[in-house]
mmCIF file of C-alpha atoms and ligand atoms in Angstrom:
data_model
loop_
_atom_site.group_PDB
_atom_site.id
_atom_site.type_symbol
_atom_site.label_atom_id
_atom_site.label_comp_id
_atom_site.label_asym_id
_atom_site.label_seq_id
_atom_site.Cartn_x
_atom_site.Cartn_y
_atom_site.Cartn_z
ATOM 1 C CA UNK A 1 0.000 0.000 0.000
ATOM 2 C CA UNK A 2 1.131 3.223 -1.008
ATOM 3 C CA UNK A 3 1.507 6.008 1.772
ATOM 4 C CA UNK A 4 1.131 9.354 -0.508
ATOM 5 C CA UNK A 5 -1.738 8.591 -3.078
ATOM 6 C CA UNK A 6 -5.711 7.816 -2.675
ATOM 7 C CA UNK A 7 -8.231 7.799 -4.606
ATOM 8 C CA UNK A 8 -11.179 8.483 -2.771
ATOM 9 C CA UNK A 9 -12.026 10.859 -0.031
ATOM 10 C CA UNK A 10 -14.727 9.525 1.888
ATOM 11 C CA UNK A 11 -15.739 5.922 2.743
ATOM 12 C CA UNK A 12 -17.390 3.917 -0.140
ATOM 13 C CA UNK A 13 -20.978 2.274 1.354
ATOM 14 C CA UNK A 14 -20.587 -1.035 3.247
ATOM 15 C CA UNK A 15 -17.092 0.489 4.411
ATOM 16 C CA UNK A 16 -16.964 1.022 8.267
ATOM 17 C CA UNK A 17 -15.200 5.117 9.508
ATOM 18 C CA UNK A 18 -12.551 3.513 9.636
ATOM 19 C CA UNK A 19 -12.622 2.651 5.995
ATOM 20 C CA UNK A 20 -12.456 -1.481 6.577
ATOM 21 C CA UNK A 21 -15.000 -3.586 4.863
ATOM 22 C CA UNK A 22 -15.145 -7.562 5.740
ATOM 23 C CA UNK A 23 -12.605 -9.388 3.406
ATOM 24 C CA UNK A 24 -15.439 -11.447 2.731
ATOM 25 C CA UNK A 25 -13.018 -14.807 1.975
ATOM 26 C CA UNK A 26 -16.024 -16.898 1.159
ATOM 27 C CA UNK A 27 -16.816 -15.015 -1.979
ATOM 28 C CA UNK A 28 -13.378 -16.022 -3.550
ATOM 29 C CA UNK A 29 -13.749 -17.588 -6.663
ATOM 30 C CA UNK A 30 -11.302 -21.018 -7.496
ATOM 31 C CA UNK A 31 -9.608 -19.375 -10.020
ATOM 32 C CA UNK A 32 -8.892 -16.798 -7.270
ATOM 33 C CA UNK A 33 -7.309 -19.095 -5.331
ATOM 34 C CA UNK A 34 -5.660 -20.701 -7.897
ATOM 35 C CA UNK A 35 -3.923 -17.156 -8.904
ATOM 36 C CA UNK A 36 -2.465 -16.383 -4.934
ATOM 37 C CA UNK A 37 -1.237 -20.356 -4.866
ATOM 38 C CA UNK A 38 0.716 -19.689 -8.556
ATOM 39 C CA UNK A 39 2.318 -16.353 -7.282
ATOM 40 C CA UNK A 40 2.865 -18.062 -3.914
ATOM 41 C CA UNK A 41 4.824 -20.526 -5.223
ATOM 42 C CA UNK A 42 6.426 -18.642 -7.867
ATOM 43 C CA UNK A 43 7.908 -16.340 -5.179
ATOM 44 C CA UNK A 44 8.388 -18.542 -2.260
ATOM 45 C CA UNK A 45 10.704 -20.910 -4.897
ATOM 46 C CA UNK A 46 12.762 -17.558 -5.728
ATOM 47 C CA UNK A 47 13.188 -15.619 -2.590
ATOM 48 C CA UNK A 48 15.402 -18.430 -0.519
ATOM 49 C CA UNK A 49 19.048 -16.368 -0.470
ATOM 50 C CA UNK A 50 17.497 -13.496 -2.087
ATOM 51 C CA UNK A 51 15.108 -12.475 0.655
ATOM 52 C CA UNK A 52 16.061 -10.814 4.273
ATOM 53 C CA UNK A 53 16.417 -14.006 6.898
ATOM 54 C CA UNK A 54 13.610 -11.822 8.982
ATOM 55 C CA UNK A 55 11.072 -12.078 5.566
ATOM 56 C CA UNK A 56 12.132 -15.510 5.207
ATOM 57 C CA UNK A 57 11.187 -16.374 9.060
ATOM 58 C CA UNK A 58 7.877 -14.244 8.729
ATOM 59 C CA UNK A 59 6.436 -16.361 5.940
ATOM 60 C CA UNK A 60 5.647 -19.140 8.414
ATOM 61 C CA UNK A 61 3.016 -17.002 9.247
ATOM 62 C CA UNK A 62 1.596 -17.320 6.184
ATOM 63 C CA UNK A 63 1.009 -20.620 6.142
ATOM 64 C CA UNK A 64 -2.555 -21.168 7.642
ATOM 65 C CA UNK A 65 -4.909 -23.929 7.647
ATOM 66 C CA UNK A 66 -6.002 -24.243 4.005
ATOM 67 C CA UNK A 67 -4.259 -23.070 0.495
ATOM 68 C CA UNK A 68 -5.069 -19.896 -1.080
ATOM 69 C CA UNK A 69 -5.507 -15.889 -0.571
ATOM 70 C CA UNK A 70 -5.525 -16.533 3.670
ATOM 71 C CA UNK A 71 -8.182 -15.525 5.821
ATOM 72 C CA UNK A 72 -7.794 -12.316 7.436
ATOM 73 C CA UNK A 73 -8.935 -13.539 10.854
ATOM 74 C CA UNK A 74 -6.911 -16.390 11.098
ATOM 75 C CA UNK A 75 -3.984 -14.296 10.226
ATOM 76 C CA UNK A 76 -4.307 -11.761 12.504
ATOM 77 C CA UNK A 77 -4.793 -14.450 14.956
ATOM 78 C CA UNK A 78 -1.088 -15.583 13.901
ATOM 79 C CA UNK A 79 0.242 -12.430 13.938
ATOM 80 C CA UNK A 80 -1.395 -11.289 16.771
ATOM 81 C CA UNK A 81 0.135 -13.777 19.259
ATOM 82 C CA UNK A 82 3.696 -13.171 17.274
ATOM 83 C CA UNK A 83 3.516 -8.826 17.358
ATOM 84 C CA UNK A 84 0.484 -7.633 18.099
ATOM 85 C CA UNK A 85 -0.423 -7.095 14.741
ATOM 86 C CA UNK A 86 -3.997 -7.512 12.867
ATOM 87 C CA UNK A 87 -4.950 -7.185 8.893
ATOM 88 C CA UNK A 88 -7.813 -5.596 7.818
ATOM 89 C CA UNK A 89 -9.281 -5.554 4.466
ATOM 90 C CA UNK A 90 -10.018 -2.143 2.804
ATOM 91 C CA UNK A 91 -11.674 -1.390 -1.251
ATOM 92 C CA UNK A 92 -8.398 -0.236 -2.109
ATOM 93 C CA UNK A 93 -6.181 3.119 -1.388
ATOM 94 C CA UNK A 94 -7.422 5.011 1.893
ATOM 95 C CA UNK A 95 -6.732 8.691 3.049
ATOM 96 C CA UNK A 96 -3.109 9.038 4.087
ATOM 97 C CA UNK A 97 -4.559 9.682 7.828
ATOM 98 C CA UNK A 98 -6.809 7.152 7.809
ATOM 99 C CA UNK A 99 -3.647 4.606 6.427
ATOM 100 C CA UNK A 100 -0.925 6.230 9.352
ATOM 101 C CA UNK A 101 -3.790 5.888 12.095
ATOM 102 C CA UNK A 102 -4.384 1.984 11.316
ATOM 103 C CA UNK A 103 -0.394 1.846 11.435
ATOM 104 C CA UNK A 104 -0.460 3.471 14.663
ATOM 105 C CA UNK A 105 -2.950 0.843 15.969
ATOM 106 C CA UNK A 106 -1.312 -2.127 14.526
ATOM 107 C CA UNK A 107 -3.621 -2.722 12.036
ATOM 108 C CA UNK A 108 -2.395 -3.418 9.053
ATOM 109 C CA UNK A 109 -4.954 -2.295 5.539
ATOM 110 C CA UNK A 110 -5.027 -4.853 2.868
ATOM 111 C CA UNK A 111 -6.648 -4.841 -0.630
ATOM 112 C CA UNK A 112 -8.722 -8.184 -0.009
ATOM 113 C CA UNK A 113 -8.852 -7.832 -4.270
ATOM 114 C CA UNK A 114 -6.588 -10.339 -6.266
ATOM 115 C CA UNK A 115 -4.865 -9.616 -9.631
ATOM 116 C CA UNK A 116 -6.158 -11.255 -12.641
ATOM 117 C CA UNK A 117 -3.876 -13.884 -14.518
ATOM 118 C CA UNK A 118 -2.956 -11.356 -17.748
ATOM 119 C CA UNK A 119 -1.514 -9.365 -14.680
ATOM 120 C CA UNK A 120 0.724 -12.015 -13.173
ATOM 121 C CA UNK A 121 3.695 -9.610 -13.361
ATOM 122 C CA UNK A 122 2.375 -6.212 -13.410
ATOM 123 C CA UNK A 123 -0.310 -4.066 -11.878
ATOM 124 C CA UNK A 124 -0.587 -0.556 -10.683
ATOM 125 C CA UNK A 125 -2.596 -0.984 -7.198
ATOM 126 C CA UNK A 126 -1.878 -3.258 -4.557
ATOM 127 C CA UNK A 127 -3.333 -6.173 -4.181
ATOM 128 C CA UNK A 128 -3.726 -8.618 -1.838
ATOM 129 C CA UNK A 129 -0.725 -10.646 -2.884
ATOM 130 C CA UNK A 130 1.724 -7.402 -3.081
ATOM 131 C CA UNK A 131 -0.181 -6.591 1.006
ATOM 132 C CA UNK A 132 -0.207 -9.865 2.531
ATOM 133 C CA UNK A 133 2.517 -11.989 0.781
ATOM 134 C CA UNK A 134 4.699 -8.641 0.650
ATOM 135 C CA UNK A 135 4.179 -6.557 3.551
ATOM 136 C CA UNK A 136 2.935 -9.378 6.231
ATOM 137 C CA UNK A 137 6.127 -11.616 6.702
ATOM 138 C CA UNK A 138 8.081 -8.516 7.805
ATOM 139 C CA UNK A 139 4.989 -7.730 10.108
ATOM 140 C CA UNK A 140 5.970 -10.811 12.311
ATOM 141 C CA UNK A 141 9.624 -9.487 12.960
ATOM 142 C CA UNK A 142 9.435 -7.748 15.802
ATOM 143 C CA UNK A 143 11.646 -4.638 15.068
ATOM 144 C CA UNK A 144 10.585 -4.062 12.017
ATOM 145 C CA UNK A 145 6.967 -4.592 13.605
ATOM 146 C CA UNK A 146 7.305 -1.419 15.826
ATOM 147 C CA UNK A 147 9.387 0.797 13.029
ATOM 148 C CA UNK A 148 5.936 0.377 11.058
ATOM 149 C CA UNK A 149 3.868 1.951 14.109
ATOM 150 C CA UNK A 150 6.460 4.494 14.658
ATOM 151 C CA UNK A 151 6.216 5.476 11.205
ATOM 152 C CA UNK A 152 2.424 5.480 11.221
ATOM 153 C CA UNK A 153 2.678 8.014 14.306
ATOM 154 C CA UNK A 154 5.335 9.886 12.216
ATOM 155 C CA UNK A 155 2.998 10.116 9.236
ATOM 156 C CA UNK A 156 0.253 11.721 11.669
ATOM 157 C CA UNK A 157 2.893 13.936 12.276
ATOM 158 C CA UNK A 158 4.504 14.390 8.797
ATOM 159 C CA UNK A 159 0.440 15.848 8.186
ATOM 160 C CA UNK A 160 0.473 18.337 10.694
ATOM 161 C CA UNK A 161 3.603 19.287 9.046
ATOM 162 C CA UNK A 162 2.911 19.152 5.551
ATOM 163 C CA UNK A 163 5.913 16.954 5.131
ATOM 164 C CA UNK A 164 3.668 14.025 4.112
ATOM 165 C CA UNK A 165 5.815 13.566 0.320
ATOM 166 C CA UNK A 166 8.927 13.787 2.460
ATOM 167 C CA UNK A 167 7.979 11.048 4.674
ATOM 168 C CA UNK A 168 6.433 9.271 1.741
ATOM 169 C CA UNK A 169 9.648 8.602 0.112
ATOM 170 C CA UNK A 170 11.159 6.848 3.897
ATOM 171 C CA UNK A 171 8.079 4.465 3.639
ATOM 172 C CA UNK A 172 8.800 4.018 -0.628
ATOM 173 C CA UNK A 173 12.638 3.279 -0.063
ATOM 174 C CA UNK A 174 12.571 1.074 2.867
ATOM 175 C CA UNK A 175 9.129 -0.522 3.305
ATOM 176 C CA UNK A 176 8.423 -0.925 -0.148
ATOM 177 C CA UNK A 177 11.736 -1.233 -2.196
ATOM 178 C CA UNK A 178 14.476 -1.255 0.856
ATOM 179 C CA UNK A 179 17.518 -3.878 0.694
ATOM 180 C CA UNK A 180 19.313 -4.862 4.386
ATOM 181 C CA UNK A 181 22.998 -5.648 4.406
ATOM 182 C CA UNK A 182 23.305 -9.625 6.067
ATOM 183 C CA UNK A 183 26.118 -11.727 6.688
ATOM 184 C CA UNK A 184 25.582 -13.495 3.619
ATOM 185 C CA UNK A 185 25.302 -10.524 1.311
ATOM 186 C CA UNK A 186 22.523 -7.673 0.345
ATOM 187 C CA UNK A 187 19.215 -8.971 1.094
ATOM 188 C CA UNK A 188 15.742 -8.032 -0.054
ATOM 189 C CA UNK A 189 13.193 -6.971 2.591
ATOM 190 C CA UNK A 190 10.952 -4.351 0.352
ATOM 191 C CA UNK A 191 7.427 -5.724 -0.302
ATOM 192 C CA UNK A 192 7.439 -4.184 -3.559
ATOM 193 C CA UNK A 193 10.732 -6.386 -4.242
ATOM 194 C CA UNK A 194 9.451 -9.446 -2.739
ATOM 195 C CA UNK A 195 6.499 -9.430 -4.611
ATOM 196 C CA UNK A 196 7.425 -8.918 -8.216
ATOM 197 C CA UNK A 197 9.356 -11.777 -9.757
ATOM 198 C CA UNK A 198 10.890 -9.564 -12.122
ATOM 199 C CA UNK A 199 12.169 -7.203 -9.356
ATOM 200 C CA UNK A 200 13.727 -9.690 -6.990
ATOM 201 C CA UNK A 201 16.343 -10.246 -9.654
ATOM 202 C CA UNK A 202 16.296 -7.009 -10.875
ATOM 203 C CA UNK A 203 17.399 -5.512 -7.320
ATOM 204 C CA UNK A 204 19.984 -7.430 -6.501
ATOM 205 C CA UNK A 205 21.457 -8.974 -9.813
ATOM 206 C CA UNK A 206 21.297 -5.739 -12.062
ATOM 207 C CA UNK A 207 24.343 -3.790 -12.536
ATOM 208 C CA UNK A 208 21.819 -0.978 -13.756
ATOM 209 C CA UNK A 209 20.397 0.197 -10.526
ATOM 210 C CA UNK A 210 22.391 2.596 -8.010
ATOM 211 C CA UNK A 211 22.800 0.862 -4.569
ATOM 212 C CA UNK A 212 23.220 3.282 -2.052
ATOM 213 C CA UNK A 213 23.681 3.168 2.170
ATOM 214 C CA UNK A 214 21.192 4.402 4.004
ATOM 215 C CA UNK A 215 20.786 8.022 5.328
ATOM 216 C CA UNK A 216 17.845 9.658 6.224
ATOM 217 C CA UNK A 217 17.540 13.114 4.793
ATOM 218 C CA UNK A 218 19.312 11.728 1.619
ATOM 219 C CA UNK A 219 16.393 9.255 1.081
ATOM 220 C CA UNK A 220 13.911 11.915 1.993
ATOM 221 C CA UNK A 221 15.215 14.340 -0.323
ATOM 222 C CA UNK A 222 15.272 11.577 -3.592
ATOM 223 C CA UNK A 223 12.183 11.381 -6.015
ATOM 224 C CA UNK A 224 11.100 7.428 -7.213
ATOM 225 C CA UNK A 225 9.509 6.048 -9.638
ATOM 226 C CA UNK A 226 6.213 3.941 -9.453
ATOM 227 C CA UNK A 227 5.924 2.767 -13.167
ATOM 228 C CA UNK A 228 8.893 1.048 -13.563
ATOM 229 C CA UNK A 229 11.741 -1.081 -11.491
ATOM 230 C CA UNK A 230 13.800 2.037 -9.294
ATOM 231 C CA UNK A 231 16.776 3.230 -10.631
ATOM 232 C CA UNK A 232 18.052 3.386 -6.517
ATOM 233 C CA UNK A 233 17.909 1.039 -3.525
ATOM 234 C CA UNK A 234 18.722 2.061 -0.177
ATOM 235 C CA UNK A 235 20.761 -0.367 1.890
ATOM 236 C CA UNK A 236 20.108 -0.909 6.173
ATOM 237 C CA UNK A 237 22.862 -2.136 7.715
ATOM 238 C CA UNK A 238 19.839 -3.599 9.987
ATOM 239 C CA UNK A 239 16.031 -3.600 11.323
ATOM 240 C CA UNK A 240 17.668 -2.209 14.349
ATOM 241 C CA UNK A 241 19.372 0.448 13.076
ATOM 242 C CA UNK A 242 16.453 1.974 10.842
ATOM 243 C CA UNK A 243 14.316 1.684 14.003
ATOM 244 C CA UNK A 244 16.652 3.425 16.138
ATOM 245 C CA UNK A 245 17.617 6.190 13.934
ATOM 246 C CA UNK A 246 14.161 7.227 12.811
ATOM 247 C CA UNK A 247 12.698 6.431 16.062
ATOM 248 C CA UNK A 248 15.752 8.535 17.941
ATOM 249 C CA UNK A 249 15.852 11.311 15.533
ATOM 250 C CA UNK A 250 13.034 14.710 15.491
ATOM 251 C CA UNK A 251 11.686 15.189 12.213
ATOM 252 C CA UNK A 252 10.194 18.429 12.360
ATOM 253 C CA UNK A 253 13.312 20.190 12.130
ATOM 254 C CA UNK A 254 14.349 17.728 9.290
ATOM 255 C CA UNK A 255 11.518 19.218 7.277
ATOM 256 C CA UNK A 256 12.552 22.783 7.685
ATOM 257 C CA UNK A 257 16.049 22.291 6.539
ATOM 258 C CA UNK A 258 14.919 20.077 3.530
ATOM 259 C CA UNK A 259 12.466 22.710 2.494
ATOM 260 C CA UNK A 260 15.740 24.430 1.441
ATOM 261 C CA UNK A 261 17.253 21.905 -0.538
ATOM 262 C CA UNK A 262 16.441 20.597 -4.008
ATOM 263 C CA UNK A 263 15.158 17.166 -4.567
ATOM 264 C CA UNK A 264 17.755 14.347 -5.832
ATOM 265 C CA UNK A 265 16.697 12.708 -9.001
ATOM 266 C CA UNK A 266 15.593 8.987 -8.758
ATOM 267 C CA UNK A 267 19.658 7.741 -10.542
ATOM 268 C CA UNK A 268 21.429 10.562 -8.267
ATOM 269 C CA UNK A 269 24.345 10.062 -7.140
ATOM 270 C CA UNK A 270 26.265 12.803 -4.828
ATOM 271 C CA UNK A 271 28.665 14.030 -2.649
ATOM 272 C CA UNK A 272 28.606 12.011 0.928
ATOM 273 C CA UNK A 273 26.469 8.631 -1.284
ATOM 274 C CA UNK A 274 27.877 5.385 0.501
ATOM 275 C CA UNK A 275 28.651 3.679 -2.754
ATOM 276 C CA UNK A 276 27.614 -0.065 -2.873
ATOM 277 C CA UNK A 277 26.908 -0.080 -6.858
ATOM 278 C CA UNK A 278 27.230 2.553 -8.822
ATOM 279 C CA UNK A 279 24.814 1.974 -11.178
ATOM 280 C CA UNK A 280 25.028 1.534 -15.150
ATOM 281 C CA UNK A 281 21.519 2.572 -15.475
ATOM 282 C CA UNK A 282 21.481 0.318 -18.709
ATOM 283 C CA UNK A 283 17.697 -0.777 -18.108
ATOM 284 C CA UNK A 284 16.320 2.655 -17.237
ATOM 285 C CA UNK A 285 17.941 4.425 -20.561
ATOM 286 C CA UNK A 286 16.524 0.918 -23.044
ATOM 287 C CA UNK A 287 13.301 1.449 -21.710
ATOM 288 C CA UNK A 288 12.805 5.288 -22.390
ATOM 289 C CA UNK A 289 14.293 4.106 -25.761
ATOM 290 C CA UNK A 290 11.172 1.460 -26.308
HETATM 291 N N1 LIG B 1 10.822 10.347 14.695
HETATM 292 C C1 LIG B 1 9.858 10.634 13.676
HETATM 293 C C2 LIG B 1 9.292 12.075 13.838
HETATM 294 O O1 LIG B 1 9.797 12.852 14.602
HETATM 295 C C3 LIG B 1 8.726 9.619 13.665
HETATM 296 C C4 LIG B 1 9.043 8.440 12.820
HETATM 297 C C5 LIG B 1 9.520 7.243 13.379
HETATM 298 C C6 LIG B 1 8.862 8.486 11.458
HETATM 299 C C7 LIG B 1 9.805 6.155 12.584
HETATM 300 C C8 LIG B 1 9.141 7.395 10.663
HETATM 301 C C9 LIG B 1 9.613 6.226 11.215
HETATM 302 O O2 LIG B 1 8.348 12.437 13.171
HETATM 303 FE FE1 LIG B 2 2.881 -1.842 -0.371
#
């Protein structure tokens, strides 16, 4: 789910204040089903070596009593017992304080829609396999469980501020599309990675994209993409670490001094970058090409 776009602005009928309908898992069709299994295994076959060990771990939690799209209830009963967590299914994008107040809470908003199959690779809202087989696993880790209600309190914040595009960019370049540094290598932990096929080679394998260390006011100062595969990653040294430096540091005065700077372009590199890959930027410039 996307922190800094919606579609509607109030509830749609059936949809509770809160903007949660009932996933209504009954009314899944077999094909349905048959769609989350495919991706499922698809992913779960690729993302062994290429996924953070916390992801990895998480995805046991996915693993409920019967096969396809899982039930909402059972789990948030799973995650619940593991980090307080709960899903809940919305129609699709929600207000950005209606998204940051359910993050706050521990509630988690899910599309409870599935993609069709001509869309196996490729669609522009998220789903319920990009929310639950993306985003949930890293739910059950229980540092990266609180950074996600920290930043939900942030974004409440980031509002008050009107900082929210600033603080959208944190949530796009680590909870989305972030990479973690492990003993074995770079790791994927971005749901937006872990859900796309194409992306979980793409992110790691490429020598076209930049990969960059971690800063805070340098990620909150660079533009991305949301048509394409980015043309940066950010790398976390650890969950730890991009708890305790967001969690430790005072936005609000972060915001001021970036309202001075220009933005950095989405293949920037600059002056004080912690270099992992300097990126050829081969795929971005074929594309634009056709
Ligand atoms: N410390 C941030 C603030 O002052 C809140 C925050 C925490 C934001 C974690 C994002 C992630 O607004
Ligand atoms: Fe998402």
């Amino acid at each position: 789910m996307n922190a800094d776009t919606h579609v509607l602005d109030r509830p749609p009928a059936g949809a509770g204040v809160d903007w949660t309908i009932p996933q209504d898992w009954a009314a899944y069709t077999p094909e349905d089903h048959a769609t989350w299994d495919l991706l499922f295994a698809r992913q779960a076959a690729l993302l062994p070596g290429r996924a953070s060990e916390s992801w990895l771990r998480g995805l046991d939690v996915l693993k409920l009593s019967k096969p396809g799209i899982p039930d909402f209830d059972e789990l948030s009963e799973r995650l619940m017992k593991a980090t307080g967590w709960q899903v809940v299914a919305v129609p699709g994008l929600v207000p950005d304080a209606v998204f940051f107040d359910h993050l706050a809470n521990r509630r988690f908003v899910a599309g409870n829609f599935i993609r069709r199959r001509d869309q196996l690779d490729y669609l522009q809202e998220p789903d319920v396999f990009h929310d639950v087989f993306g985003h949930v696993p890293m739910l059950a880790d229980p540092v990266f469980a609180d950074y996600l209600v920290a930043y939900g309190q942030g974004g409440l914040r980031a509002l008050e501020y009107g900082s929210l595009n600033r603080l959208a960019r944190l949530y796009w370049y680590t909870v989305e599309f972030g990479l973690v540094e492990e003993a074995g290598g770079l790791r994927i932990y971005g749901s937006g990675i872990v859900s796309s096929r194409g992306e979980s080679i793409f992110a790691l394998d490429d020598p076209s994209p930049n990969r960059i260390g971690f800063d805070l006011k340098r990620v909150m100062r660079t533009e991305y993409r949301i048509d394409d595969y980015q043309q940066s990653y950010f790398v976390i040294p650890s969950f730890e670490e991009l708890l305790r430096v967001t969690v430790e540091t005072d936005f609000a005065p972060l915001y001021a001094a970036l309202d001075g700077l220009p933005d950095l372009a989405v293949d920037a590199i600059v002056d004080g970058d912690r270099v992992l890959t300097h990126g050829s930027q081969t795929y971005a410039a074929e594309r634009r090409r056709g």
